[in-house]
Amino acid sequence: MTRVVSGVGMTSQRTRKRMIDRLREEGIRDERVLAAIAAVPRHLFVEEALASRAYEDSALPLGFSQTISQPFIVARMIEVLREGRELGKTLEIGAGCGYQAAVLAQLTSEVYAVERIEPLLAKAKLNLRAIQQFKVRLKYADGNLGLPEAAPFDTIIVAAAASSVPKALLQQLTLGGKMLLPLGTGDQFLLLVERRAEGYVETRLDSVRFVPLLSGLE
Ligand code: SAH
């Protein structure tokens, strides 16, 4: 029994290492981001039937028509947000199964994550408990409204595509804060929003494909 378990562990170690090598080849340069991804056992966040595919660089189904984000996108988004600074107090919109929140928690001490589908939130709670990650504060809420009770945030990362930038999220950024969100209904791209003394500065980045940011709770 012990041998079987450690065998699985070894395989996951090796495939995880391969995933990190691939992310490096794809252009991820921030070693702390790579280390954070290497530290999170992605196979524990996906359905058992998909566990063998957990370290492929693909989005995988989570149930409820949602997907766990592709490791490259998680790495890329966090790398952009970390450029030249630490993440600080961070809000994730769209916790899903909790995978990205677990990666964020490797990099900063204050992580809040909101999710609008209750059974997914419950799943995220179980998954984070299973890896003994107790730092992430999960909330059942509509992320379009941000999380006023914990605002402001140095970093906001949105895991679902909005048709326009939610105003509440802009208001909940600290001065010097950064938000990264997928934008668009058909063609989508990542939009970086930085809050500076002179106002909000927007930069359009990569094209992407995310599930839509919806309204209300389920
Ligand atoms: N970050 C997740 C990926 C989840 S996919 C991971 O690492 O696995 C995007 C998630 O955003 C879905 O779970 C979806 O239910 C959620 N979502 C969509 N609109 C939302 C909203 N308005 N507020 C909160 N969560 C939302």
PDB file of N, CA and C and ligand atoms in Angstrom, residues 42 45-46 60 62-70 74 92-104 113-118 120-121 127 139-146 157-161 166 210-218, ligand 1:
ATOM      1  N   ARG A  42      -1.477  19.811  -8.700  1.00  0.00           N
ATOM      2  CA  ARG A  42      -2.680  20.101  -9.502  1.00  0.00           C
ATOM      3  C   ARG A  42      -3.587  18.874  -9.622  1.00  0.00           C
ATOM      4  N   PHE A  45      -6.698  18.714  -7.579  1.00  0.00           N
ATOM      5  CA  PHE A  45      -7.758  19.696  -7.832  1.00  0.00           C
ATOM      6  C   PHE A  45      -8.693  19.275  -8.960  1.00  0.00           C
ATOM      7  N   VAL A  46      -8.328  18.222  -9.694  1.00  0.00           N
ATOM      8  CA  VAL A  46      -9.185  17.806 -10.808  1.00  0.00           C
ATOM      9  C   VAL A  46      -9.878  16.496 -10.454  1.00  0.00           C
ATOM     10  N   LEU A  60      -8.998  21.970 -17.898  1.00  0.00           N
ATOM     11  CA  LEU A  60      -9.736  20.711 -17.748  1.00  0.00           C
ATOM     12  C   LEU A  60     -11.098  21.011 -17.125  1.00  0.00           C
ATOM     13  N   LEU A  62     -14.309  21.166 -14.766  1.00  0.00           N
ATOM     14  CA  LEU A  62     -14.499  21.168 -13.313  1.00  0.00           C
ATOM     15  C   LEU A  62     -15.897  20.746 -12.923  1.00  0.00           C
ATOM     16  N   GLY A  63     -16.782  20.568 -13.928  1.00  0.00           N
ATOM     17  CA  GLY A  63     -18.206  20.427 -13.655  1.00  0.00           C
ATOM     18  C   GLY A  63     -18.842  21.812 -13.669  1.00  0.00           C
ATOM     19  N   PHE A  64     -20.171  21.862 -13.716  1.00  0.00           N
ATOM     20  CA  PHE A  64     -20.927  23.121 -13.730  1.00  0.00           C
ATOM     21  C   PHE A  64     -20.504  24.014 -14.903  1.00  0.00           C
ATOM     22  N   SER A  65     -20.085  23.379 -16.022  1.00  0.00           N
ATOM     23  CA  SER A  65     -19.648  24.095 -17.239  1.00  0.00           C
ATOM     24  C   SER A  65     -18.440  24.984 -16.998  1.00  0.00           C
ATOM     25  N   GLN A  66     -17.661  24.701 -15.962  1.00  0.00           N
ATOM     26  CA  GLN A  66     -16.490  25.533 -15.660  1.00  0.00           C
ATOM     27  C   GLN A  66     -15.216  24.729 -15.891  1.00  0.00           C
ATOM     28  N   THR A  67     -14.102  25.430 -15.993  1.00  0.00           N
ATOM     29  CA  THR A  67     -12.830  24.740 -16.212  1.00  0.00           C
ATOM     30  C   THR A  67     -11.765  25.225 -15.243  1.00  0.00           C
ATOM     31  N   ILE A  68     -10.834  24.339 -14.922  1.00  0.00           N
ATOM     32  CA  ILE A  68      -9.660  24.732 -14.148  1.00  0.00           C
ATOM     33  C   ILE A  68      -8.693  25.349 -15.154  1.00  0.00           C
ATOM     34  N   SER A  69      -8.137  26.515 -14.823  1.00  0.00           N
ATOM     35  CA  SER A  69      -7.319  27.239 -15.786  1.00  0.00           C
ATOM     36  C   SER A  69      -6.069  26.459 -16.181  1.00  0.00           C
ATOM     37  N   GLN A  70      -5.629  26.757 -17.400  1.00  0.00           N
ATOM     38  CA  GLN A  70      -4.408  26.164 -17.949  1.00  0.00           C
ATOM     39  C   GLN A  70      -3.201  26.684 -17.140  1.00  0.00           C
ATOM     40  N   VAL A  74      -2.246  30.652 -15.799  1.00  0.00           N
ATOM     41  CA  VAL A  74      -2.095  30.984 -14.384  1.00  0.00           C
ATOM     42  C   VAL A  74      -0.717  31.623 -14.168  1.00  0.00           C
ATOM     43  N   GLU A  92      -8.929  37.141  -5.819  1.00  0.00           N
ATOM     44  CA  GLU A  92      -9.203  36.385  -7.035  1.00  0.00           C
ATOM     45  C   GLU A  92     -10.711  36.323  -7.247  1.00  0.00           C
ATOM     46  N   ILE A  93     -11.138  36.623  -8.465  1.00  0.00           N
ATOM     47  CA  ILE A  93     -12.553  36.490  -8.816  1.00  0.00           C
ATOM     48  C   ILE A  93     -12.702  35.200  -9.624  1.00  0.00           C
ATOM     49  N   GLY A  94     -13.508  34.261  -9.118  1.00  0.00           N
ATOM     50  CA  GLY A  94     -13.708  32.988  -9.808  1.00  0.00           C
ATOM     51  C   GLY A  94     -12.768  31.920  -9.280  1.00  0.00           C
ATOM     52  N   ALA A  95     -12.988  31.506  -8.030  1.00  0.00           N
ATOM     53  CA  ALA A  95     -12.077  30.555  -7.372  1.00  0.00           C
ATOM     54  C   ALA A  95     -12.147  29.167  -7.995  1.00  0.00           C
ATOM     55  N   GLY A  96     -13.289  28.818  -8.596  1.00  0.00           N
ATOM     56  CA  GLY A  96     -13.436  27.478  -9.186  1.00  0.00           C
ATOM     57  C   GLY A  96     -13.086  26.416  -8.160  1.00  0.00           C
ATOM     58  N   CYS A  97     -12.152  25.545  -8.498  1.00  0.00           N
ATOM     59  CA  CYS A  97     -11.754  24.462  -7.589  1.00  0.00           C
ATOM     60  C   CYS A  97     -10.665  24.900  -6.613  1.00  0.00           C
ATOM     61  N   GLY A  98     -10.222  26.151  -6.711  1.00  0.00           N
ATOM     62  CA  GLY A  98      -9.239  26.658  -5.747  1.00  0.00           C
ATOM     63  C   GLY A  98      -7.793  26.528  -6.198  1.00  0.00           C
ATOM     64  N   TYR A  99      -7.570  26.030  -7.412  1.00  0.00           N
ATOM     65  CA  TYR A  99      -6.184  25.796  -7.846  1.00  0.00           C
ATOM     66  C   TYR A  99      -5.354  27.085  -7.897  1.00  0.00           C
ATOM     67  N   GLN A 100      -5.853  28.076  -8.621  1.00  0.00           N
ATOM     68  CA  GLN A 100      -5.076  29.317  -8.757  1.00  0.00           C
ATOM     69  C   GLN A 100      -4.900  30.014  -7.405  1.00  0.00           C
ATOM     70  N   ALA A 101      -5.922  29.911  -6.560  1.00  0.00           N
ATOM     71  CA  ALA A 101      -5.812  30.505  -5.220  1.00  0.00           C
ATOM     72  C   ALA A 101      -4.673  29.846  -4.443  1.00  0.00           C
ATOM     73  N   ALA A 102      -4.518  28.528  -4.618  1.00  0.00           N
ATOM     74  CA  ALA A 102      -3.431  27.808  -3.941  1.00  0.00           C
ATOM     75  C   ALA A 102      -2.072  28.283  -4.452  1.00  0.00           C
ATOM     76  N   VAL A 103      -1.987  28.554  -5.755  1.00  0.00           N
ATOM     77  CA  VAL A 103      -0.729  29.062  -6.317  1.00  0.00           C
ATOM     78  C   VAL A 103      -0.456  30.468  -5.761  1.00  0.00           C
ATOM     79  N   LEU A 104      -1.478  31.305  -5.735  1.00  0.00           N
ATOM     80  CA  LEU A 104      -1.325  32.672  -5.209  1.00  0.00           C
ATOM     81  C   LEU A 104      -0.860  32.639  -3.749  1.00  0.00           C
ATOM     82  N   ALA A 113     -10.600  34.852  -2.203  1.00  0.00           N
ATOM     83  CA  ALA A 113     -11.070  34.339  -3.487  1.00  0.00           C
ATOM     84  C   ALA A 113     -12.579  34.198  -3.414  1.00  0.00           C
ATOM     85  N   VAL A 114     -13.283  34.720  -4.427  1.00  0.00           N
ATOM     86  CA  VAL A 114     -14.742  34.625  -4.428  1.00  0.00           C
ATOM     87  C   VAL A 114     -15.213  33.729  -5.566  1.00  0.00           C
ATOM     88  N   GLU A 115     -16.334  33.068  -5.329  1.00  0.00           N
ATOM     89  CA  GLU A 115     -16.923  32.154  -6.316  1.00  0.00           C
ATOM     90  C   GLU A 115     -18.445  32.271  -6.219  1.00  0.00           C
ATOM     91  N   ARG A 116     -19.133  32.235  -7.401  1.00  0.00           N
ATOM     92  CA  ARG A 116     -20.587  32.413  -7.413  1.00  0.00           C
ATOM     93  C   ARG A 116     -21.357  31.090  -7.469  1.00  0.00           C
ATOM     94  N   ILE A 117     -20.649  29.958  -7.679  1.00  0.00           N
ATOM     95  CA  ILE A 117     -21.335  28.655  -7.714  1.00  0.00           C
ATOM     96  C   ILE A 117     -21.013  27.924  -6.415  1.00  0.00           C
ATOM     97  N   GLU A 118     -22.043  27.746  -5.577  1.00  0.00           N
ATOM     98  CA  GLU A 118     -21.801  27.244  -4.224  1.00  0.00           C
ATOM     99  C   GLU A 118     -21.102  25.872  -4.172  1.00  0.00           C
ATOM    100  N   LEU A 120     -19.062  24.607  -6.198  1.00  0.00           N
ATOM    101  CA  LEU A 120     -17.646  24.768  -6.558  1.00  0.00           C
ATOM    102  C   LEU A 120     -16.867  25.360  -5.388  1.00  0.00           C
ATOM    103  N   LEU A 121     -17.480  26.299  -4.719  1.00  0.00           N
ATOM    104  CA  LEU A 121     -16.841  26.894  -3.547  1.00  0.00           C
ATOM    105  C   LEU A 121     -16.564  25.808  -2.499  1.00  0.00           C
ATOM    106  N   ASN A 127     -10.536  21.055  -1.344  1.00  0.00           N
ATOM    107  CA  ASN A 127      -9.226  20.919  -1.994  1.00  0.00           C
ATOM    108  C   ASN A 127      -8.135  21.659  -1.225  1.00  0.00           C
ATOM    109  N   LYS A 139     -14.927  33.156  -0.322  1.00  0.00           N
ATOM    110  CA  LYS A 139     -16.225  33.777  -0.061  1.00  0.00           C
ATOM    111  C   LYS A 139     -17.199  33.428  -1.186  1.00  0.00           C
ATOM    112  N   TYR A 140     -18.450  33.196  -0.788  1.00  0.00           N
ATOM    113  CA  TYR A 140     -19.522  32.942  -1.744  1.00  0.00           C
ATOM    114  C   TYR A 140     -20.077  34.305  -2.126  1.00  0.00           C
ATOM    115  N   ALA A 141     -19.722  34.798  -3.298  1.00  0.00           N
ATOM    116  CA  ALA A 141     -20.131  36.152  -3.668  1.00  0.00           C
ATOM    117  C   ALA A 141     -20.042  36.354  -5.172  1.00  0.00           C
ATOM    118  N   ASP A 142     -20.765  37.367  -5.652  1.00  0.00           N
ATOM    119  CA  ASP A 142     -20.686  37.771  -7.053  1.00  0.00           C
ATOM    120  C   ASP A 142     -19.483  38.705  -7.206  1.00  0.00           C
ATOM    121  N   GLY A 143     -18.488  38.216  -7.901  1.00  0.00           N
ATOM    122  CA  GLY A 143     -17.244  38.959  -8.052  1.00  0.00           C
ATOM    123  C   GLY A 143     -17.360  40.277  -8.795  1.00  0.00           C
ATOM    124  N   ASN A 144     -18.460  40.487  -9.505  1.00  0.00           N
ATOM    125  CA  ASN A 144     -18.657  41.789 -10.163  1.00  0.00           C
ATOM    126  C   ASN A 144     -18.653  42.914  -9.133  1.00  0.00           C
ATOM    127  N   LEU A 145     -18.990  42.564  -7.908  1.00  0.00           N
ATOM    128  CA  LEU A 145     -19.066  43.564  -6.840  1.00  0.00           C
ATOM    129  C   LEU A 145     -17.783  43.624  -6.026  1.00  0.00           C
ATOM    130  N   GLY A 146     -16.814  42.797  -6.396  1.00  0.00           N
ATOM    131  CA  GLY A 146     -15.571  42.747  -5.629  1.00  0.00           C
ATOM    132  C   GLY A 146     -15.832  42.151  -4.263  1.00  0.00           C
ATOM    133  N   ILE A 157      -7.095  39.559  -9.570  1.00  0.00           N
ATOM    134  CA  ILE A 157      -6.929  38.666 -10.712  1.00  0.00           C
ATOM    135  C   ILE A 157      -8.287  38.044 -11.016  1.00  0.00           C
ATOM    136  N   VAL A 158      -8.727  38.188 -12.249  1.00  0.00           N
ATOM    137  CA  VAL A 158     -10.071  37.743 -12.614  1.00  0.00           C
ATOM    138  C   VAL A 158      -9.954  36.507 -13.508  1.00  0.00           C
ATOM    139  N   ALA A 159     -10.664  35.434 -13.147  1.00  0.00           N
ATOM    140  CA  ALA A 159     -10.519  34.153 -13.846  1.00  0.00           C
ATOM    141  C   ALA A 159     -11.682  33.861 -14.794  1.00  0.00           C
ATOM    142  N   ALA A 160     -12.508  34.888 -15.097  1.00  0.00           N
ATOM    143  CA  ALA A 160     -13.616  34.710 -16.034  1.00  0.00           C
ATOM    144  C   ALA A 160     -13.733  36.007 -16.842  1.00  0.00           C
ATOM    145  N   ALA A 161     -14.169  35.874 -18.101  1.00  0.00           N
ATOM    146  CA  ALA A 161     -14.118  37.023 -19.010  1.00  0.00           C
ATOM    147  C   ALA A 161     -15.323  37.957 -18.857  1.00  0.00           C
ATOM    148  N   PRO A 166     -15.518  45.708 -14.522  1.00  0.00           N
ATOM    149  CA  PRO A 166     -16.449  46.016 -13.431  1.00  0.00           C
ATOM    150  C   PRO A 166     -15.956  47.211 -12.587  1.00  0.00           C
ATOM    151  N   PHE A 210     -11.532  32.430 -21.935  1.00  0.00           N
ATOM    152  CA  PHE A 210     -12.020  32.129 -20.580  1.00  0.00           C
ATOM    153  C   PHE A 210     -13.525  31.896 -20.625  1.00  0.00           C
ATOM    154  N   VAL A 211     -14.051  31.229 -19.604  1.00  0.00           N
ATOM    155  CA  VAL A 211     -15.500  31.139 -19.431  1.00  0.00           C
ATOM    156  C   VAL A 211     -15.991  32.550 -19.057  1.00  0.00           C
ATOM    157  N   PRO A 212     -17.287  32.848 -19.322  1.00  0.00           N
ATOM    158  CA  PRO A 212     -17.760  34.211 -19.045  1.00  0.00           C
ATOM    159  C   PRO A 212     -17.926  34.530 -17.556  1.00  0.00           C
ATOM    160  N   LEU A 213     -17.696  35.793 -17.228  1.00  0.00           N
ATOM    161  CA  LEU A 213     -17.988  36.311 -15.897  1.00  0.00           C
ATOM    162  C   LEU A 213     -19.508  36.527 -15.868  1.00  0.00           C
ATOM    163  N   LEU A 214     -20.197  35.821 -14.985  1.00  0.00           N
ATOM    164  CA  LEU A 214     -21.660  35.914 -14.924  1.00  0.00           C
ATOM    165  C   LEU A 214     -22.066  36.757 -13.723  1.00  0.00           C
ATOM    166  N   SER A 215     -23.375  37.053 -13.637  1.00  0.00           N
ATOM    167  CA  SER A 215     -23.871  37.868 -12.520  1.00  0.00           C
ATOM    168  C   SER A 215     -24.711  37.049 -11.572  1.00  0.00           C
ATOM    169  N   GLY A 216     -24.750  37.463 -10.326  1.00  0.00           N
ATOM    170  CA  GLY A 216     -25.606  36.815  -9.334  1.00  0.00           C
ATOM    171  C   GLY A 216     -24.988  35.518  -8.830  1.00  0.00           C
ATOM    172  N   LEU A 217     -25.744  34.859  -7.932  1.00  0.00           N
ATOM    173  CA  LEU A 217     -25.233  33.652  -7.289  1.00  0.00           C
ATOM    174  C   LEU A 217     -25.977  32.415  -7.788  1.00  0.00           C
ATOM    175  N   GLU A 218     -25.347  31.254  -7.697  1.00  0.00           N
ATOM    176  CA  GLU A 218     -25.982  29.993  -8.093  1.00  0.00           C
ATOM    177  C   GLU A 218     -25.888  29.024  -6.961  1.00  0.00           C
TER     178      GLU A 218
HETATM  179  N1  SAH B   1      -9.420  30.017 -10.883  1.00  0.00           N
HETATM  180  C1  SAH B   1     -10.070  28.770 -11.170  1.00  0.00           C
HETATM  181  C2  SAH B   1     -10.676  28.777 -12.550  1.00  0.00           C
HETATM  182  C3  SAH B   1     -12.119  28.828 -12.489  1.00  0.00           C
HETATM  183  S1  SAH B   1     -12.967  29.088 -14.018  1.00  0.00           S
HETATM  184  C4  SAH B   1      -9.118  27.616 -10.993  1.00  0.00           C
HETATM  185  O1  SAH B   1      -7.970  27.817 -10.657  1.00  0.00           O
HETATM  186  O2  SAH B   1      -9.553  26.503 -11.174  1.00  0.00           O
HETATM  187  C5  SAH B   1     -13.787  30.598 -13.652  1.00  0.00           C
HETATM  188  C6  SAH B   1     -14.652  30.600 -12.433  1.00  0.00           C
HETATM  189  O3  SAH B   1     -15.229  31.900 -12.335  1.00  0.00           O
HETATM  190  C7  SAH B   1     -15.807  29.611 -12.446  1.00  0.00           C
HETATM  191  O4  SAH B   1     -15.732  28.785 -11.316  1.00  0.00           O
HETATM  192  C8  SAH B   1     -17.044  30.517 -12.391  1.00  0.00           C
HETATM  193  O5  SAH B   1     -18.122  29.961 -11.650  1.00  0.00           O
HETATM  194  C9  SAH B   1     -16.494  31.761 -11.732  1.00  0.00           C
HETATM  195  N2  SAH B   1     -17.264  32.975 -11.948  1.00  0.00           N
HETATM  196  C10 SAH B   1     -17.851  33.428 -13.088  1.00  0.00           C
HETATM  197  N3  SAH B   1     -18.470  34.600 -12.861  1.00  0.00           N
HETATM  198  C11 SAH B   1     -18.253  34.915 -11.543  1.00  0.00           C
HETATM  199  C12 SAH B   1     -18.657  35.992 -10.695  1.00  0.00           C
HETATM  200  N4  SAH B   1     -19.404  37.000 -11.139  1.00  0.00           N
HETATM  201  N5  SAH B   1     -18.264  35.969  -9.402  1.00  0.00           N
HETATM  202  C13 SAH B   1     -17.527  34.941  -8.905  1.00  0.00           C
HETATM  203  N6  SAH B   1     -17.121  33.891  -9.657  1.00  0.00           N
HETATM  204  C14 SAH B   1     -17.487  33.873 -10.963  1.00  0.00           C
END
